[in-house]
């Protein structure tokens, strides 16, 4: 058990160190992309946001960020035995134009943008099934004695022309 714990701690340390190294490289393409993304958010450039995004954004929080949406989701959960599948197979994928019209201003308010700019950021690159992803993890809620804290994850996929496109916004936990 102790050996397993030691191996886990070593792997966690190596992973953490490698993520921080990538974050600190000044010429890193993911770091540059993230910096530009934050600048576009800061100046509220929705045209640039759309250009930097995929056709849809996977965003669970977007389903319940207004009282009317909360009510709609509550009714779905109460009245549809297949609600989970409907949410994760379909509803969670928000078309980019709908996201910009209904969710952008709610999510990307000045306080949240400041948090994204100032708080700890971890960059994780992943290759899955031949596709390259960059996951930007930002601590958005600091831990307290009563709460473990939270992060927002912004996932980008590298497309054929070498550009990155936002394809998911999620929270942890």
Short mmCIF file of C-alpha atoms in Angstrom, two decimals:
data_model
loop_
_atom_site.label_atom_id
_atom_site.label_comp_id
_atom_site.label_asym_id
_atom_site.label_seq_id
_atom_site.Cartn_x
_atom_site.Cartn_y
_atom_site.Cartn_z
CA UNK A 1 0.00 0.00 0.00
CA UNK A 2 2.80 2.39 0.93
CA UNK A 3 4.64 1.60 -2.31
CA UNK A 4 1.47 2.30 -4.33
CA UNK A 5 1.00 5.62 -2.54
CA UNK A 6 4.63 6.60 -3.17
CA UNK A 7 4.34 5.75 -6.87
CA UNK A 8 1.12 7.76 -7.08
CA UNK A 9 2.74 10.78 -5.42
CA UNK A 10 5.74 10.59 -7.76
CA UNK A 11 3.51 10.35 -10.85
CA UNK A 12 1.37 13.22 -9.63
CA UNK A 13 4.46 15.35 -9.02
CA UNK A 14 5.87 14.58 -12.47
CA UNK A 15 2.52 15.35 -14.13
CA UNK A 16 2.16 18.58 -12.19
CA UNK A 17 5.72 19.63 -13.01
CA UNK A 18 5.34 18.88 -16.71
CA UNK A 19 2.06 20.83 -16.88
CA UNK A 20 3.65 23.80 -15.16
CA UNK A 21 6.64 23.62 -17.49
CA UNK A 22 4.38 23.83 -20.52
CA UNK A 23 2.56 26.77 -18.98
CA UNK A 24 5.79 28.66 -18.45
CA UNK A 25 7.27 28.28 -21.94
CA UNK A 26 6.95 31.71 -23.58
CA UNK A 27 6.75 30.40 -27.16
CA UNK A 28 4.29 27.66 -26.43
CA UNK A 29 1.49 27.71 -28.99
CA UNK A 30 -1.17 26.72 -26.44
CA UNK A 31 -0.07 29.47 -24.04
CA UNK A 32 -0.19 31.98 -26.90
CA UNK A 33 -3.63 30.78 -27.95
CA UNK A 34 -4.91 31.04 -24.36
CA UNK A 35 -3.46 34.53 -23.94
CA UNK A 36 -5.16 35.69 -27.14
CA UNK A 37 -8.41 34.05 -26.04
CA UNK A 38 -8.28 35.98 -22.74
CA UNK A 39 -7.52 39.26 -24.55
CA UNK A 40 -10.53 38.69 -26.82
CA UNK A 41 -12.72 38.04 -23.77
CA UNK A 42 -11.41 41.16 -22.04
CA UNK A 43 -12.38 43.41 -24.95
CA UNK A 44 -15.67 41.50 -25.44
CA UNK A 45 -14.77 40.55 -29.01
CA UNK A 46 -17.56 38.11 -29.84
CA UNK A 47 -16.48 37.88 -33.48
CA UNK A 48 -13.04 36.66 -32.42
CA UNK A 49 -14.67 34.34 -29.86
CA UNK A 50 -16.81 32.78 -32.58
CA UNK A 51 -13.78 32.39 -34.83
CA UNK A 52 -11.87 30.70 -31.98
CA UNK A 53 -14.75 28.29 -31.29
CA UNK A 54 -16.11 25.17 -32.90
CA UNK A 55 -19.60 24.94 -34.37
CA UNK A 56 -20.84 23.80 -30.96
CA UNK A 57 -19.55 24.13 -27.41
CA UNK A 58 -20.10 21.31 -24.94
CA UNK A 59 -21.38 23.22 -21.91
CA UNK A 60 -23.47 21.66 -19.16
CA UNK A 61 -23.63 24.90 -17.15
CA UNK A 62 -25.21 26.60 -20.16
CA UNK A 63 -28.29 24.42 -19.68
CA UNK A 64 -29.08 25.93 -16.28
CA UNK A 65 -27.71 29.45 -16.05
CA UNK A 66 -31.08 31.22 -15.88
CA UNK A 67 -34.16 30.53 -13.72
CA UNK A 68 -36.23 29.54 -16.76
CA UNK A 69 -33.54 27.10 -17.92
CA UNK A 70 -33.32 25.64 -14.41
CA UNK A 71 -37.09 25.06 -14.43
CA UNK A 72 -36.96 23.47 -17.88
CA UNK A 73 -34.16 21.08 -16.81
CA UNK A 74 -35.96 20.23 -13.58
CA UNK A 75 -39.10 19.32 -15.52
CA UNK A 76 -37.04 17.21 -17.91
CA UNK A 77 -35.48 15.29 -15.00
CA UNK A 78 -38.86 14.76 -13.33
CA UNK A 79 -40.81 13.72 -16.42
CA UNK A 80 -38.43 11.90 -18.75
CA UNK A 81 -36.80 8.60 -17.82
CA UNK A 82 -34.21 9.18 -20.55
CA UNK A 83 -33.33 12.70 -19.40
CA UNK A 84 -29.67 11.83 -18.77
CA UNK A 85 -29.17 10.56 -22.31
CA UNK A 86 -30.98 13.57 -23.77
CA UNK A 87 -28.74 15.93 -21.83
CA UNK A 88 -25.41 14.27 -22.60
CA UNK A 89 -26.17 13.07 -26.14
CA UNK A 90 -27.80 16.24 -27.42
CA UNK A 91 -28.70 19.19 -25.20
CA UNK A 92 -25.21 19.76 -23.80
CA UNK A 93 -23.88 20.72 -27.26
CA UNK A 94 -24.72 24.40 -27.63
CA UNK A 95 -24.52 25.84 -31.18
CA UNK A 96 -21.99 28.68 -31.20
CA UNK A 97 -24.50 31.34 -32.29
CA UNK A 98 -26.87 30.30 -29.49
CA UNK A 99 -23.99 30.32 -27.00
CA UNK A 100 -23.00 33.85 -27.99
CA UNK A 101 -26.60 35.09 -27.89
CA UNK A 102 -27.64 33.41 -24.62
CA UNK A 103 -24.63 32.35 -22.57
CA UNK A 104 -21.57 34.44 -23.44
CA UNK A 105 -22.50 37.53 -21.40
CA UNK A 106 -23.68 35.46 -18.44
CA UNK A 107 -20.50 33.42 -18.25
CA UNK A 108 -17.88 35.92 -19.37
CA UNK A 109 -18.67 38.84 -17.09
CA UNK A 110 -15.79 41.15 -16.05
CA UNK A 111 -15.33 39.45 -12.66
CA UNK A 112 -15.04 35.99 -14.22
CA UNK A 113 -12.64 37.22 -16.91
CA UNK A 114 -10.46 38.72 -14.17
CA UNK A 115 -10.45 35.37 -12.35
CA UNK A 116 -9.37 33.63 -15.57
CA UNK A 117 -6.55 36.13 -16.03
CA UNK A 118 -5.29 36.15 -12.45
CA UNK A 119 -5.77 32.66 -11.00
CA UNK A 120 -3.65 29.55 -11.31
CA UNK A 121 -3.77 27.99 -14.76
CA UNK A 122 -2.71 24.49 -15.71
CA UNK A 123 -2.35 23.42 -19.33
CA UNK A 124 -2.72 19.78 -20.24
CA UNK A 125 -2.25 18.52 -23.80
CA UNK A 126 -3.81 15.26 -24.86
CA UNK A 127 -3.88 13.21 -28.05
CA UNK A 128 -6.89 10.93 -28.36
CA UNK A 129 -7.83 8.98 -31.48
CA UNK A 130 -5.46 11.10 -33.55
CA UNK A 131 -6.91 14.41 -32.35
CA UNK A 132 -4.92 16.90 -30.28
CA UNK A 133 -6.63 18.65 -27.39
CA UNK A 134 -5.52 21.36 -25.02
CA UNK A 135 -7.30 21.54 -21.68
CA UNK A 136 -6.89 24.82 -19.83
CA UNK A 137 -7.74 24.36 -16.14
CA UNK A 138 -8.25 27.53 -14.13
CA UNK A 139 -8.90 27.54 -10.40
CA UNK A 140 -12.03 29.67 -10.21
CA UNK A 141 -13.16 28.91 -6.66
CA UNK A 142 -10.44 28.73 -4.04
CA UNK A 143 -10.63 25.90 -1.50
CA UNK A 144 -11.84 26.60 2.01
CA UNK A 145 -12.14 24.54 5.16
CA UNK A 146 -15.63 23.54 3.99
CA UNK A 147 -15.20 23.25 0.21
CA UNK A 148 -12.55 21.63 -1.96
CA UNK A 149 -12.58 24.50 -4.43
CA UNK A 150 -13.31 24.33 -8.12
CA UNK A 151 -11.88 24.75 -11.56
CA UNK A 152 -13.20 25.66 -14.96
CA UNK A 153 -11.91 23.62 -17.87
CA UNK A 154 -11.70 25.15 -21.31
CA UNK A 155 -10.98 22.44 -23.88
CA UNK A 156 -9.69 23.26 -27.33
CA UNK A 157 -9.19 20.94 -30.28
CA UNK A 158 -6.51 21.47 -32.89
CA UNK A 159 -8.07 21.46 -36.35
CA UNK A 160 -6.53 20.56 -39.71
CA UNK A 161 -5.15 24.04 -40.44
CA UNK A 162 -3.25 24.00 -37.12
CA UNK A 163 -5.61 26.41 -35.38
CA UNK A 164 -7.22 25.74 -32.00
CA UNK A 165 -11.00 25.80 -31.53
CA UNK A 166 -12.85 25.94 -28.23
CA UNK A 167 -15.12 22.91 -27.99
CA UNK A 168 -15.95 22.59 -24.28
CA UNK A 169 -16.45 24.59 -21.10
CA UNK A 170 -16.89 22.53 -17.97
CA UNK A 171 -16.39 22.68 -14.23
CA UNK A 172 -14.54 20.49 -11.75
CA UNK A 173 -16.10 19.32 -9.46
#
